Coordinates of C-alpha atoms and ligand atoms in Angstrom, one line a residue:
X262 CA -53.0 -54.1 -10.0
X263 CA -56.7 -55.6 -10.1
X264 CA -57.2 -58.4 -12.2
X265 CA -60.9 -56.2 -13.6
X266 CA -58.9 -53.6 -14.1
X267 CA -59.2 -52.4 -17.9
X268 CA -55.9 -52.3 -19.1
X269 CA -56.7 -51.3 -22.5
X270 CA -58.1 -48.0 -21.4
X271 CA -54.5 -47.4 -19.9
X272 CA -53.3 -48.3 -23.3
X273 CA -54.8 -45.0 -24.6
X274 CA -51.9 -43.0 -23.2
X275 CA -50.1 -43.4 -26.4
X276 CA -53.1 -41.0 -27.9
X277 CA -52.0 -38.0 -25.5
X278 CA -48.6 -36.9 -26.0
X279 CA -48.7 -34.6 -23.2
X280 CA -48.1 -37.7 -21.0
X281 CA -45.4 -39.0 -23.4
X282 CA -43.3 -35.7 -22.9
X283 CA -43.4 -36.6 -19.3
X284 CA -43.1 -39.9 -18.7
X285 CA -41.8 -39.8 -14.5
X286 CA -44.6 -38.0 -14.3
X287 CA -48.1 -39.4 -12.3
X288 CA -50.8 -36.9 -13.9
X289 CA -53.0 -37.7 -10.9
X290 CA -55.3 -34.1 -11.5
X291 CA -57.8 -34.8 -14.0
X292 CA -60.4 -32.8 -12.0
X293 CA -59.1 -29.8 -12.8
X294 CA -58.3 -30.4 -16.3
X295 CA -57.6 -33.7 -18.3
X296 CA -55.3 -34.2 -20.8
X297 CA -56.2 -33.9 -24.8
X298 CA -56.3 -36.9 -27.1
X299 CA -54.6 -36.8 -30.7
X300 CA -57.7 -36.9 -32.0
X301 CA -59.3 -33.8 -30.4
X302 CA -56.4 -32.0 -31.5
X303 CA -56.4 -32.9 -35.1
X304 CA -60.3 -32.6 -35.4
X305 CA -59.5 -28.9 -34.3
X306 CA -56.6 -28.3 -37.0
X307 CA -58.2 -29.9 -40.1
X308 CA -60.8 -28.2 -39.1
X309 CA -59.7 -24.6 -38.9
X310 CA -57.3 -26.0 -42.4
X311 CA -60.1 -26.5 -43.9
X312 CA -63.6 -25.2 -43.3
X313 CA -62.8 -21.9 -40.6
X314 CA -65.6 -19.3 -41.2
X315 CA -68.0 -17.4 -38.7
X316 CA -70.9 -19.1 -38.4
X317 CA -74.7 -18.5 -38.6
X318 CA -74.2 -15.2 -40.5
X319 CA -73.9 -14.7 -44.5
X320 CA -75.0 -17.0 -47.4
X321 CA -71.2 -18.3 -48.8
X322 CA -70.3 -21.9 -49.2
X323 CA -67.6 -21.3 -46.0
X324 CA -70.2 -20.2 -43.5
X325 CA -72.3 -23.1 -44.5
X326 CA -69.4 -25.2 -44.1
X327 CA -68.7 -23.9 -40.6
X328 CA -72.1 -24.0 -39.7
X329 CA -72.4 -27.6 -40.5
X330 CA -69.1 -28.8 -38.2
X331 CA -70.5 -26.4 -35.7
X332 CA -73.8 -27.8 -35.1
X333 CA -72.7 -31.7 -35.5
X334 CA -71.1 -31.0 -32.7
X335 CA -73.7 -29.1 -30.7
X336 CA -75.5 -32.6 -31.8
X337 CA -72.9 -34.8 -30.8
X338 CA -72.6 -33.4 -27.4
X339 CA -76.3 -33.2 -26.9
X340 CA -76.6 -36.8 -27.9
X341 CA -73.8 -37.7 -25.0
X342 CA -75.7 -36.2 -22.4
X343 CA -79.0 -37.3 -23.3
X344 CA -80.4 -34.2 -24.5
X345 CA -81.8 -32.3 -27.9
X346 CA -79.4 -30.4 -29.7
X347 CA -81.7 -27.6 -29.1
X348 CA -81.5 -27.9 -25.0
X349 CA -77.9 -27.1 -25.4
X350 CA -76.4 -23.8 -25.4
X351 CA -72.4 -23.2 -25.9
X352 CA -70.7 -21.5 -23.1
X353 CA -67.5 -20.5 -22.1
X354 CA -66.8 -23.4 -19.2
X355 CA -69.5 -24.7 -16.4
X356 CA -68.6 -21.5 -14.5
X357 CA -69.7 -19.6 -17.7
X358 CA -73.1 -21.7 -17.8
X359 CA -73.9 -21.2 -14.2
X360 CA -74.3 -18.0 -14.6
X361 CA -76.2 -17.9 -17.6
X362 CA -79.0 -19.8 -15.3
X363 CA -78.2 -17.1 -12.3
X364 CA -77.8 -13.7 -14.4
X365 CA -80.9 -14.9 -16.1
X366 CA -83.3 -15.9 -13.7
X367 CA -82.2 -12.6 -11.9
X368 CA -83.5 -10.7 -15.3
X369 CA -86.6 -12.7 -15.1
X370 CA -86.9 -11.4 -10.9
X371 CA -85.6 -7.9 -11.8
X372 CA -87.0 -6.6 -15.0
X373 CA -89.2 -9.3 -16.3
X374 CA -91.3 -9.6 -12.9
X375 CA -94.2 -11.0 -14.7
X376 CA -91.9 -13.8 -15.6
X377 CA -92.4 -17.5 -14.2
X378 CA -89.4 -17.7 -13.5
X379 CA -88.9 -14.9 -10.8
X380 CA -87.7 -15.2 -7.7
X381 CA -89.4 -13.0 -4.7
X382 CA -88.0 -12.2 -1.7
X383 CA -88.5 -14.6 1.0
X384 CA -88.0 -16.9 -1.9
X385 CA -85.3 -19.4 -1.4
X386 CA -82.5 -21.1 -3.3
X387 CA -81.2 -24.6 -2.4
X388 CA -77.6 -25.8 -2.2
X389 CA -75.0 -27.7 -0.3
X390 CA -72.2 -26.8 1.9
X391 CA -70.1 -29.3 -0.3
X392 CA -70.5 -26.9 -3.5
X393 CA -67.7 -25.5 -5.9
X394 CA -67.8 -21.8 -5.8
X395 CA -68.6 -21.8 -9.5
X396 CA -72.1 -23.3 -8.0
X397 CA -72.1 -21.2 -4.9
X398 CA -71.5 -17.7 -5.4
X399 CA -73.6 -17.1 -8.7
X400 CA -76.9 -18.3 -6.3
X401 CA -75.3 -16.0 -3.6
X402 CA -75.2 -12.9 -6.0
X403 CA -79.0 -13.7 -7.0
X404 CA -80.3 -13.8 -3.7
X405 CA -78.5 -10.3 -3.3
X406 CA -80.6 -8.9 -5.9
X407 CA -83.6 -10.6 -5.6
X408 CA -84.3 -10.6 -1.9
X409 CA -84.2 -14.7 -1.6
X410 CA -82.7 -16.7 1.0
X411 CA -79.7 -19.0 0.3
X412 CA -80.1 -22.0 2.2
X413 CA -77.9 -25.1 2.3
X414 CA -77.3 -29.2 3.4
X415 CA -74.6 -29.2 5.7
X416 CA -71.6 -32.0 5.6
X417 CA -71.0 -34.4 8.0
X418 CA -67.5 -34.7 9.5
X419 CA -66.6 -36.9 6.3
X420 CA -67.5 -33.6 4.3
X421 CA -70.4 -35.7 2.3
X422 CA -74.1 -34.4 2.7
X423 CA -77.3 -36.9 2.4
X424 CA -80.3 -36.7 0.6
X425 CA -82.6 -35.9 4.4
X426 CA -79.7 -33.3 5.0
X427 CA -81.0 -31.2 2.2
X428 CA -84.9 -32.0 2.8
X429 CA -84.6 -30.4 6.2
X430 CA -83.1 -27.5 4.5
X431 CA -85.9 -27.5 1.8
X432 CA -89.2 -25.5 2.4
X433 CA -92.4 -24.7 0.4
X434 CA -90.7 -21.8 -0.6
X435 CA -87.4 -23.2 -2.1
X436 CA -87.4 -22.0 -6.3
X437 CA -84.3 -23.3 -7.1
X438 CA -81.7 -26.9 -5.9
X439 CA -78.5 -26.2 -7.2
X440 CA -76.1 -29.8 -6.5
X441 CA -72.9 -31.4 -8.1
X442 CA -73.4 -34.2 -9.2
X443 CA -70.0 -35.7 -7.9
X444 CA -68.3 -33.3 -5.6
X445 CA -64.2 -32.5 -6.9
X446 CA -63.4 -32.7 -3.2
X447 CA -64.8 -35.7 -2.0
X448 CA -65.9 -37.5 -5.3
X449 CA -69.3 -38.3 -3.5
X450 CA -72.0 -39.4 -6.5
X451 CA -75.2 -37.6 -5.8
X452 CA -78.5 -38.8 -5.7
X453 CA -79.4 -36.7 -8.3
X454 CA -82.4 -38.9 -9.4
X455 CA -84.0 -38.4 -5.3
X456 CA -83.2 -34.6 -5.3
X457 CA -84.8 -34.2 -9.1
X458 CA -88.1 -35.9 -7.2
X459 CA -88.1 -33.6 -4.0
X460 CA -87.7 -30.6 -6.3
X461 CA -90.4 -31.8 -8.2
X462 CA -92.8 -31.8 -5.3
X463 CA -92.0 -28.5 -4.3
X464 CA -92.1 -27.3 -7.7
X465 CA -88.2 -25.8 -7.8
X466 CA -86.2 -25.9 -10.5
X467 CA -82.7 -27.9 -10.0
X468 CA -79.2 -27.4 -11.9
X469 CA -77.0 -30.0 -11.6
X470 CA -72.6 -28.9 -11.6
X471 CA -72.0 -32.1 -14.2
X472 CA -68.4 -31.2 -14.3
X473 CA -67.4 -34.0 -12.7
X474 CA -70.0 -36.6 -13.6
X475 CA -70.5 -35.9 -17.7
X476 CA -66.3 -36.5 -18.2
X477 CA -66.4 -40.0 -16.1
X478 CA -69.8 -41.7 -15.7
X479 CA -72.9 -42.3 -17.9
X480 CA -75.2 -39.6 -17.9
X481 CA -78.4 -38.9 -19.4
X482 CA -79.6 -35.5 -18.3
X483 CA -83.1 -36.1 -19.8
X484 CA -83.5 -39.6 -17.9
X485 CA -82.2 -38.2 -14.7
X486 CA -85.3 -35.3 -14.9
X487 CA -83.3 -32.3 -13.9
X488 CA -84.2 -28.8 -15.5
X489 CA -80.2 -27.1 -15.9
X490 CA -76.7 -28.8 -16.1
X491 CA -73.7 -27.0 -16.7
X492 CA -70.2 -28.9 -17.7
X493 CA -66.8 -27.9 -19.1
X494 CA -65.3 -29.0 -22.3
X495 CA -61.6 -29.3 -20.5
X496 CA -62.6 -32.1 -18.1
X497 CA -64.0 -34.3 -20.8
X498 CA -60.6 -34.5 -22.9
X499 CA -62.0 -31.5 -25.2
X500 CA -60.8 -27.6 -25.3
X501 CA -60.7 -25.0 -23.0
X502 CA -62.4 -21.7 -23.7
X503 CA -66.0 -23.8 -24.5
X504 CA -68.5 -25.6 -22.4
X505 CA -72.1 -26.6 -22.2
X506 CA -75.2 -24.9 -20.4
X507 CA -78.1 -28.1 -21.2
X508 CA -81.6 -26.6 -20.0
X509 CA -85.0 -28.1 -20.9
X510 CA -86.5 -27.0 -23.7
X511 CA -89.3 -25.0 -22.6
X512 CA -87.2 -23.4 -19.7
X513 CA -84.3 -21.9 -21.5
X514 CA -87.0 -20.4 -24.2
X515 CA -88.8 -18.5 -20.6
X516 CA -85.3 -17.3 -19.4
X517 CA -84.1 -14.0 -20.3
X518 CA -80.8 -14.1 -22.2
X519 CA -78.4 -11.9 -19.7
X520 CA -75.7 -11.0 -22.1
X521 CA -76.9 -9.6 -25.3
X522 CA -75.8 -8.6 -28.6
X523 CA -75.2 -10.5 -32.3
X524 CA -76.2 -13.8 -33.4
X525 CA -79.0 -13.3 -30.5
X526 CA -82.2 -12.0 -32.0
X527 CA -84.6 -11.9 -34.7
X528 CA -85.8 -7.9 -35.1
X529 CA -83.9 -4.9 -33.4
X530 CA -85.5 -1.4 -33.2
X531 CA -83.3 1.9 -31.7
X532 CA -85.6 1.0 -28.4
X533 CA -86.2 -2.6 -28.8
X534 CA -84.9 -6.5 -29.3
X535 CA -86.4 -9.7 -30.0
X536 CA -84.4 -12.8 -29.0
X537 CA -84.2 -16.0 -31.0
X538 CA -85.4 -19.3 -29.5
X539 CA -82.8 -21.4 -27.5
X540 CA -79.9 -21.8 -28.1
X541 CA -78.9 -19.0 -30.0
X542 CA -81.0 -16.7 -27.7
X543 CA -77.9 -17.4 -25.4
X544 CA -74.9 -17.5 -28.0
X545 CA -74.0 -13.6 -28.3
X546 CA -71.2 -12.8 -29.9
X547 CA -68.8 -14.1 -32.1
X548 CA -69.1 -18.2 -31.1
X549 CA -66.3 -20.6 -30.5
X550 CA -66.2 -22.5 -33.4
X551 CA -63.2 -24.8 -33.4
X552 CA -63.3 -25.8 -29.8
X553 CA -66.8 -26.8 -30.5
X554 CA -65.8 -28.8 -33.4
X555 CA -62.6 -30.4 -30.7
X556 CA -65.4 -30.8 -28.2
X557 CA -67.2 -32.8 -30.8
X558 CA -64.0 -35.2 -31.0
X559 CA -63.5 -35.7 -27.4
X560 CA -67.0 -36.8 -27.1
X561 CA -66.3 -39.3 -30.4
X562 CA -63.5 -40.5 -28.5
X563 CA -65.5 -40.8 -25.4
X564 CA -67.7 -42.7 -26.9
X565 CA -65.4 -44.9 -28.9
X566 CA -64.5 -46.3 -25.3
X567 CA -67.5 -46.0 -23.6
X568 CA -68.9 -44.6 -20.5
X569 CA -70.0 -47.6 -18.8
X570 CA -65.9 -49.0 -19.5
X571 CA -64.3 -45.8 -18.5
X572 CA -67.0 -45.5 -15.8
X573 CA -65.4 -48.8 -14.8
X574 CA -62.4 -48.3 -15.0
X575 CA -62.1 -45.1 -12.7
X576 CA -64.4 -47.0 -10.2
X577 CA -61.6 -49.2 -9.8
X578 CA -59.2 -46.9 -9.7
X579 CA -61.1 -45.4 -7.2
X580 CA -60.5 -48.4 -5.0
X581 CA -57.2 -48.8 -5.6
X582 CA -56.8 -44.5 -4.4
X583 CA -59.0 -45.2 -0.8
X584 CA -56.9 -48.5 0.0
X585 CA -53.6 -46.6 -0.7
X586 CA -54.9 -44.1 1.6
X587 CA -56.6 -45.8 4.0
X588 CA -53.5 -47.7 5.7
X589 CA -51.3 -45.0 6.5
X590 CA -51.0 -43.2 9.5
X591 CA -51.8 -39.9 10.2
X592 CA -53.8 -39.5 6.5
X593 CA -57.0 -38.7 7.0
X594 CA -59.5 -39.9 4.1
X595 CA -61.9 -37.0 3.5
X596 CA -65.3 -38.3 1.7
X597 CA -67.3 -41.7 1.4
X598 CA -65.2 -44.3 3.4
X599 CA -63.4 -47.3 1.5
X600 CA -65.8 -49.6 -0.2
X601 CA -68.3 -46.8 -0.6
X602 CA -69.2 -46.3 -3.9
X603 CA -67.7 -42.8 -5.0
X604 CA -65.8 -41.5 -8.2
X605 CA -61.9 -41.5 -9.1
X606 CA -61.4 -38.0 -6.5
X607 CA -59.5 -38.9 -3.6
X608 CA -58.8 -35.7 -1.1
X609 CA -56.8 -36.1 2.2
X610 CA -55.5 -34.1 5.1
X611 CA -51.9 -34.8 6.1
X612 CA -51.6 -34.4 10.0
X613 CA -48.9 -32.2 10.5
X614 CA -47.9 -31.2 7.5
X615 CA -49.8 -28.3 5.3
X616 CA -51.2 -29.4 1.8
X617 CA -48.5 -27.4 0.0
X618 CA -45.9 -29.4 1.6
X619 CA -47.4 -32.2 0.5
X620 CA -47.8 -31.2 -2.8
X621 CA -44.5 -30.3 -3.1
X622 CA -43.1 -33.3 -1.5
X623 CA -45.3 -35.8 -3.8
X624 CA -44.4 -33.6 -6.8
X625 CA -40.3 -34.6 -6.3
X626 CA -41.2 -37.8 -6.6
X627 CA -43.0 -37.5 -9.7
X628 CA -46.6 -37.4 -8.7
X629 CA -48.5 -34.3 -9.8
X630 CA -52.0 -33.8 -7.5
X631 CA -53.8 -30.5 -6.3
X632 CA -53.3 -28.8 -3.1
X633 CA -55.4 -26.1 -1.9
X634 CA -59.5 -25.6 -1.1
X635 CA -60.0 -26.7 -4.7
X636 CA -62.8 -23.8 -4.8
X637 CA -64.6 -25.3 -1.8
X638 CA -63.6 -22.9 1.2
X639 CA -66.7 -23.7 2.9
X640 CA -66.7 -27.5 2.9
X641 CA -62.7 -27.2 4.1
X642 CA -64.1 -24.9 6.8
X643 CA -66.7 -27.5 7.7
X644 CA -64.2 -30.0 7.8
X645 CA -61.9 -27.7 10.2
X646 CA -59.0 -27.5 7.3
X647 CA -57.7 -25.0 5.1
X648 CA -56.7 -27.0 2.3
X649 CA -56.3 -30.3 1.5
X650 CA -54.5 -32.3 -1.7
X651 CA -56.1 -34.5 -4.0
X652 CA -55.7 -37.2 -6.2
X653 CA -57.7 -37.8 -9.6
X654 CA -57.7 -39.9 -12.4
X655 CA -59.1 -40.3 -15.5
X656 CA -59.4 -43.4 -18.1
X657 CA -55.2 -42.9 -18.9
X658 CA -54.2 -43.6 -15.3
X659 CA -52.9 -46.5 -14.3
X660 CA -52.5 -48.8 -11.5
X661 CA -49.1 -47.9 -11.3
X662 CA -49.7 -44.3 -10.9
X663 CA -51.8 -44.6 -7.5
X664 CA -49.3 -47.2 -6.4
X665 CA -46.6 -44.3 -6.9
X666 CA -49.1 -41.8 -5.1
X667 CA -49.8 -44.3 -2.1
X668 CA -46.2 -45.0 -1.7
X669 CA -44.6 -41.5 -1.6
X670 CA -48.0 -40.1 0.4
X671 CA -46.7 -42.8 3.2
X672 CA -43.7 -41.5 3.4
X673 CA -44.6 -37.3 3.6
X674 CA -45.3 -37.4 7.7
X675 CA -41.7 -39.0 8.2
X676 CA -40.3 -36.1 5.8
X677 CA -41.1 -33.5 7.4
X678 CA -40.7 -35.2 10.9
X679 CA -44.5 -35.1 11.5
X680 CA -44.5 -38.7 12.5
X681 CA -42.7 -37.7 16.0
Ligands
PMP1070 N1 -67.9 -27.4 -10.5 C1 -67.1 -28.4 -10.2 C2 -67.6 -29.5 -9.4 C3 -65.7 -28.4 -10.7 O1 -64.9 -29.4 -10.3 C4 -65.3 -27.3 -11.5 C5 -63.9 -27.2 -11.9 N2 -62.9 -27.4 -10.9 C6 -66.2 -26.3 -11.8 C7 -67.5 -26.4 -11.3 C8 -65.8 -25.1 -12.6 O2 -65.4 -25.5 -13.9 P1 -64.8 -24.5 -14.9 O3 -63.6 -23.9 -14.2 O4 -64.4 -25.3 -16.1 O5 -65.8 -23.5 -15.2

């Protein structure tokens, strides 16, 4: 173990008993969902013990109640991300949130055409071959209906994309740079503040996937000058079944609310609807209270750590992952090469042996990882593989859990007689 590695973050496994009830186990697949704190779960039962109501609707002490926990924790969250609580609109995940943006700048190109915000045909939206389907196929189903062209950054053999990479790709007529801001394959950090700045000057919007950035780094949405971010509550120690669209103010009140119903308006007529200002333009429907109110927590206990420690922490991890990689033969490291800055997401191709295998293999020895595209087909097709198995961590992991990753990855090849 590194001597600047924070130790006391590892001490907060005791707050997750998940990772109690399994202790020969390496939880080393935070990217696709982390592991819930003691707090998040108790701030979800007293609340529903206690103050459980619908909220927003009726006049009684218990809505009010609700009401109140709800919206601290739209507050809370907004506060995280550098945003006002009104720029933040409850979803169901960042999948959820994505399309929000793409159904409704689709309404705004297919029935409001007057709208600002419409896209024409010819017009084009901007991504990057490195994208999560959840931030690919919404922008592919948009350009379907609208007529606009999806273009894209390719990767490099590495599978990481660059900043002139997506200005080539850029025209006068790009509306729209959708970008992660650190890719779950390759944990490559984005230049997010340089792609804000080219979208500026050619007036397109950006949404940034924040799923794997708001969980692990610092972020300040506001500061950073994009227009849309989408992120998950499971990633960030909270619930499933709730996560966060953040839009700018004066955006999210031009774009048409795609789903409709309750909680959403201010008149209705037999023929007619008028929608409520963000965010409860977006919020149809009955809302998901309590796992705002355990979102809430998570970000309390977040912040009771810190962003810039945990942020710390998982860059050292991160080390620790590419060294344990980089030596052994026949393990290919996908994404920015050791040394280079990148987050706690460590993805490699076995020679010789399939990603399942691997899985499999690293999973009898106690070390749980993902195997698969990880919802990137194209970026594995770029990089000539089908799938590939990755390594993630969070603030809980410790040294000792990448050392048990390197140590039974060096010895896969020689399992399955792939070292011959
Ligand atoms: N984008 C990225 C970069 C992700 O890692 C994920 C989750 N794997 C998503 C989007 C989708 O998140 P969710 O499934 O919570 O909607």
């Amino acid at each position: 173990p590194r001597d600047d590695l924070d130790l006391a973050l590892t001490q907060s496994r005791r707050d997750f008993a998940s990772i109690g009830h399994h202790p020969g186990r390496a939880y080393l697949d935070s990217a696709a969902t982390a592991q819930r704190p003691a707090q998040v779960l108790d701030a979800e039962r007293a609340f529903v013990e206690r103050d459980y109501a619908a909220v927003h609707r009726g006049a009684s002490e218990a809505v009010g109640a609700a009401t109140e926990a709800f919206e601290t924790a739209r507050h809370k969250v907004a506060g995280f991300v550098g945003a006002a609580a009104d720029e933040i609109v409850w979803t169901e995940n960042a999948t959820d949130a994505i399309n929000v943006v793409a159904l409704g700048l689709s309404d705004a190109s297919t029935i409001a055409v007057d709208s600002a915000l419409a896209l024409r045909p010819g017009d084009e939206i901007l991504v990057t071959e490195a994208e999560h389907h959840a931030n690919l196929l919404p922008w592919q189903k948009l350009a379907a209906r609208t007529g606009a062209v999806l273009r894209w950054a390719p990767v490099g053999p590495d599978g990481t994309w660059s900043i002139d990479g997506l200005r080539d790709a850029a025209s006068d007529r790009t509306r729209l740079i959708a970008f992660a801001h650190v890719s779950n394959v390759t944990g490559l950090i984005a230049p997010v503040a340089d792609v804000a700045e080219l979208a500026r000057s050619l007036g397109a919007m950006t949404l940034l996937d924040a799923c794997q950035s708001v969980p692990h780094l610092p972020v300040d949405l506001g500061a950073l000058g994009v227009d849309f971010a989408a992120f998950s509550g499971h990633k960030m120690l909270g619930p499933t079944g709730i996560g966060a669209l953040y839009g700018r103010a004066e955006l999210l009140n031009a774009l048409p609310p795609a789903r409709t119903g309750g909680s959403t308006i201010t008149t209705v007529t037999m023929t007619d609807a008028e929608f409520l200002p963000a965010p409860q333009r977006f919020e149809a429907g009955t809302q998901p209270v309590s796992q705002a109110v355990g979102l809430g927590a998570a970000v309390d206990y977040l912040d009771g750590w810190g962003m810039d420690r945990i942020h710390a922490h998982e860059t050292e991890l991160a080390g620790l992952l590419t060294e344990a990689v980089a030596g052994i033969p026949g393990v290919r490291l996908i994404g920015p090469p050791p040394g280079a800055p990148r987050a706690a997401i460590v993805s490699v191709d076995v020679e010789g042996v399939h990603a399942h295998d691997v899985g499999q293999f690293l999973d009898s020895r106690g070390v749980s990882v993902r195997v698969g595209h990880h919802c990137a087909q194209p970026l594995h097709r770029a990089l000539g593989i089908s799938a590939s198995t990755r390594a993630s961590a969070y603030l809980y992991t410790t040294p000792g859990e990448v050392d048990r990753f390197g140590a039974a990855l060096a010895e896969v090849r020689a399992f399955f007689g792939a070292d011959r």
